[in-house]
Short mmCIF file of C-alpha atoms in Angstrom, two decimals:
data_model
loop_
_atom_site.label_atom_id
_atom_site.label_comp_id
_atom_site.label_asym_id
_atom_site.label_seq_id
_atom_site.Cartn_x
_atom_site.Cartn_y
_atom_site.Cartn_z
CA UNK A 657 -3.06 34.39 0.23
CA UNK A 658 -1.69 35.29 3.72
CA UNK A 659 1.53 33.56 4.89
CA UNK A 660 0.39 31.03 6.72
CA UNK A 661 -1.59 29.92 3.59
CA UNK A 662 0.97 29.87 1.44
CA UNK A 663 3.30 27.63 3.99
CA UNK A 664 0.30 25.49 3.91
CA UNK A 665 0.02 25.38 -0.04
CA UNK A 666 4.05 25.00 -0.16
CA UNK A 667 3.55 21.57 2.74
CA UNK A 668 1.65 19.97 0.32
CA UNK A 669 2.38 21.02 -3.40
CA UNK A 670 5.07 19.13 -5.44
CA UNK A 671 7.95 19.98 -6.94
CA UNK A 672 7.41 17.12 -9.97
CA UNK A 673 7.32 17.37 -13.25
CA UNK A 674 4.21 15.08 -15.17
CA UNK A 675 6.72 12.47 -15.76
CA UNK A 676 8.41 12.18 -12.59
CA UNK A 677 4.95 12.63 -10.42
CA UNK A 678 4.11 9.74 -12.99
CA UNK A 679 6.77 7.60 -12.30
CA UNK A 680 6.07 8.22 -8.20
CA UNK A 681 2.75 7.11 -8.45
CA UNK A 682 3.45 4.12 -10.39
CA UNK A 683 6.12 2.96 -7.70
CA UNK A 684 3.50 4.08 -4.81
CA UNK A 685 1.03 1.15 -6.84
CA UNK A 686 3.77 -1.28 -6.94
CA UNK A 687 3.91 -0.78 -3.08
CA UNK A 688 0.12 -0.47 -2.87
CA UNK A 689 0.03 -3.93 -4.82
CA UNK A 690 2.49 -5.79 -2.84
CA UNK A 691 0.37 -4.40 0.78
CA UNK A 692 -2.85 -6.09 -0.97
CA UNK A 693 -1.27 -9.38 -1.30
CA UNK A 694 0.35 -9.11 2.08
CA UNK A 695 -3.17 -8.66 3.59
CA UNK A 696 -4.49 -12.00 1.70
CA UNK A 697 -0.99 -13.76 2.35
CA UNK A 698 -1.00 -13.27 5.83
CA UNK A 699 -5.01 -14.26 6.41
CA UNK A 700 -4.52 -17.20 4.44
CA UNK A 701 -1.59 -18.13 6.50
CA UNK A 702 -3.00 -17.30 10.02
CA UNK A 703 -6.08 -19.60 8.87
CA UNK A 704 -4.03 -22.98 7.98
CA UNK A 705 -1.13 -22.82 10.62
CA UNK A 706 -1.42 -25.56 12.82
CA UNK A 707 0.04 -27.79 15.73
CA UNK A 708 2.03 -25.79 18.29
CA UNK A 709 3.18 -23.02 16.03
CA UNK A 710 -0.21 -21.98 16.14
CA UNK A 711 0.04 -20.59 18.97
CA UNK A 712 2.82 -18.16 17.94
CA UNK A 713 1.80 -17.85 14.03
CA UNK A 714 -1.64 -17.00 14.33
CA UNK A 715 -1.62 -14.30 16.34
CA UNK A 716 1.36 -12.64 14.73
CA UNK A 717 -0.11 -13.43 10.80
CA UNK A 718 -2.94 -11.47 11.80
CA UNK A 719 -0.86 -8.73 13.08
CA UNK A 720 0.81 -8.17 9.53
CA UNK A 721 -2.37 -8.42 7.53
CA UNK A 722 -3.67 -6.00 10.30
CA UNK A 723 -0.56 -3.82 9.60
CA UNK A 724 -0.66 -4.06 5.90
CA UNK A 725 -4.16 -2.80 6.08
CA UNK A 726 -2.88 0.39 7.24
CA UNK A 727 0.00 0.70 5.23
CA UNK A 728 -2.50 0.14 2.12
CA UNK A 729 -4.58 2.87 3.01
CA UNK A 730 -1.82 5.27 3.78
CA UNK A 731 -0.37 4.91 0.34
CA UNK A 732 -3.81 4.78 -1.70
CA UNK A 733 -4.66 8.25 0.30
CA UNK A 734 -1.18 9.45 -0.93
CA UNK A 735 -1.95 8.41 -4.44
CA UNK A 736 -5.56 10.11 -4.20
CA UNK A 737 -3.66 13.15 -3.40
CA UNK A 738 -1.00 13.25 -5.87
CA UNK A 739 -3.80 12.98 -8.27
CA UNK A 740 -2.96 9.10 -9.25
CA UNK A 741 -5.26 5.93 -10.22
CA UNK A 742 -4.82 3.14 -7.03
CA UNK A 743 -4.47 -0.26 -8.16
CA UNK A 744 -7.10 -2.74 -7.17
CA UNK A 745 -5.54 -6.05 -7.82
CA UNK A 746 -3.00 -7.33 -5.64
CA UNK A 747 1.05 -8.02 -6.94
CA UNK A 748 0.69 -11.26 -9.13
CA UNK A 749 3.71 -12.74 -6.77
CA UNK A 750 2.62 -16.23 -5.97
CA UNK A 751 0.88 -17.14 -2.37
CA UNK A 752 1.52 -20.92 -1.92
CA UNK A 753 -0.97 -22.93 -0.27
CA UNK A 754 1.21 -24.68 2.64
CA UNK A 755 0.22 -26.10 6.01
CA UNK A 756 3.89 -25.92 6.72
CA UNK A 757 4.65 -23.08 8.70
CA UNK A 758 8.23 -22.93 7.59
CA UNK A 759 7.06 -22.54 3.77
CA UNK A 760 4.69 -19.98 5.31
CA UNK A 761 7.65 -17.60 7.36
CA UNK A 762 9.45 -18.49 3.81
CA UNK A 763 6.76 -16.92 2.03
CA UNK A 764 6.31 -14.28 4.56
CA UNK A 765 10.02 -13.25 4.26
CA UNK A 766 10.35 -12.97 0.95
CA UNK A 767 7.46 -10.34 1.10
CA UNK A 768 8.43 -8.14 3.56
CA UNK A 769 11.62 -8.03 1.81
CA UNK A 770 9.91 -7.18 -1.39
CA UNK A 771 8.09 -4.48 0.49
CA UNK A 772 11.27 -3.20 2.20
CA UNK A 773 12.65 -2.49 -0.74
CA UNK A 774 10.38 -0.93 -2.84
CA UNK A 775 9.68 1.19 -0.10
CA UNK A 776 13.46 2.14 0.20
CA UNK A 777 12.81 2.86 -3.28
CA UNK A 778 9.82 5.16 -2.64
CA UNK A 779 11.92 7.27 -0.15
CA UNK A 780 14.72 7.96 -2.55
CA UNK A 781 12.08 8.94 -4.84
CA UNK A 782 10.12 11.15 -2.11
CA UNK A 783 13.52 13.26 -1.30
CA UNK A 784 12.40 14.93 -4.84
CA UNK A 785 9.43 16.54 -3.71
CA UNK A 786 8.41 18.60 -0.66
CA UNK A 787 5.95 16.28 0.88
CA UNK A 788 7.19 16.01 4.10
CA UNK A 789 4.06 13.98 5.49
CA UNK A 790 4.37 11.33 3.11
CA UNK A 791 7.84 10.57 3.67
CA UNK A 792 7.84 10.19 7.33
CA UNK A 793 4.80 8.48 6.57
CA UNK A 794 6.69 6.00 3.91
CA UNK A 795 9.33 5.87 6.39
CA UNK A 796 7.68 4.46 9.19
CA UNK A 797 6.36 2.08 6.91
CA UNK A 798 9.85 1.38 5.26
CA UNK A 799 10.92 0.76 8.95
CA UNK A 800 8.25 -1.38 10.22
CA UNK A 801 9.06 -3.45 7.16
CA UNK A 802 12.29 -4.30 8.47
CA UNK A 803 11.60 -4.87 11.66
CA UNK A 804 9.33 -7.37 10.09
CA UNK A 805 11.72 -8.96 7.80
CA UNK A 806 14.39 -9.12 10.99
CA UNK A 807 11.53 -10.96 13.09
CA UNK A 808 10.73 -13.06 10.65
CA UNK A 809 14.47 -14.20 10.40
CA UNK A 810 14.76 -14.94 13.48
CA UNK A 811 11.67 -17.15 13.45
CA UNK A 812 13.24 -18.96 10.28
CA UNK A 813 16.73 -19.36 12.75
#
């Protein structure tokens, strides 16, 4: 293996044991979980806002189930690679039906902060390991996730 090889092998082995790689990919499902029911939340909300916050909502609802599309498949690669099982079923963390679009930026808030933290979380756990892609990847995430929750305050202002 030539040096350039081995700096490639280095880039994307761990440095885990079988119970800490373990405990990773369990907290990379929770997150994977929580983006699955952030997909459905937000589609179910941009499809029964109404009256002049439409106009806003919509738009913007579809932008975070867009959003948590992408985040989903960024951690269920990252799981595939660190040799984990993805979840398939979302986090069990109640949607409410509402037409009221303050129950739905409620709803919405308490999610992003759910993610932002378990994605803080995940990048504590990620200084462990030499993955360098997969934390700036989790940390982009971890930021847009707070510029989320911060929007979303604002909204509920």
């Amino acid at each position: 293996m030539n040096a350039k090889q081995r700096r490639r092998a280095d880039f994307f082995s761990s440095d885990l044991n079988g119970d800490t790689m373990s405990e990773l990919i369990k907290k990379m499902n929770k997150a994977l979980g929580l983006e699955l029911r952030a997909i459905n939340l937000y589609a179910h909300y941009a499809a029964y806002v109404k009256g002049l916050h439409r106009l806003q909502l919509e738009p913007m609802f579809q932008q975070e189930a867009t959003e948590s599309m992408v985040h989903a498949a960024t951690i269920r690669n990252a799981i595939v690679k660190h040799g984990g099982i993805c979840v398939t079923e979302r986090d069990d963390m109640e949607i409410k039906h509402t037409n009221n679009y303050r129950d739905m930026l409620q709803g919405a808030l308490e999610t992003e902060e759910k993610a932002a933290e378990t994605y803080g979380d995940l990048l504590k756990m990620l200084d462990d390991i030499s993955d360098r892609e997969l934390y700036d990847a989790v940390e982009q995430i971890y930021l847009a996730e707070l510029r989320s929750v911060e929007e979303i305050r604002m909204l509920l202002e």
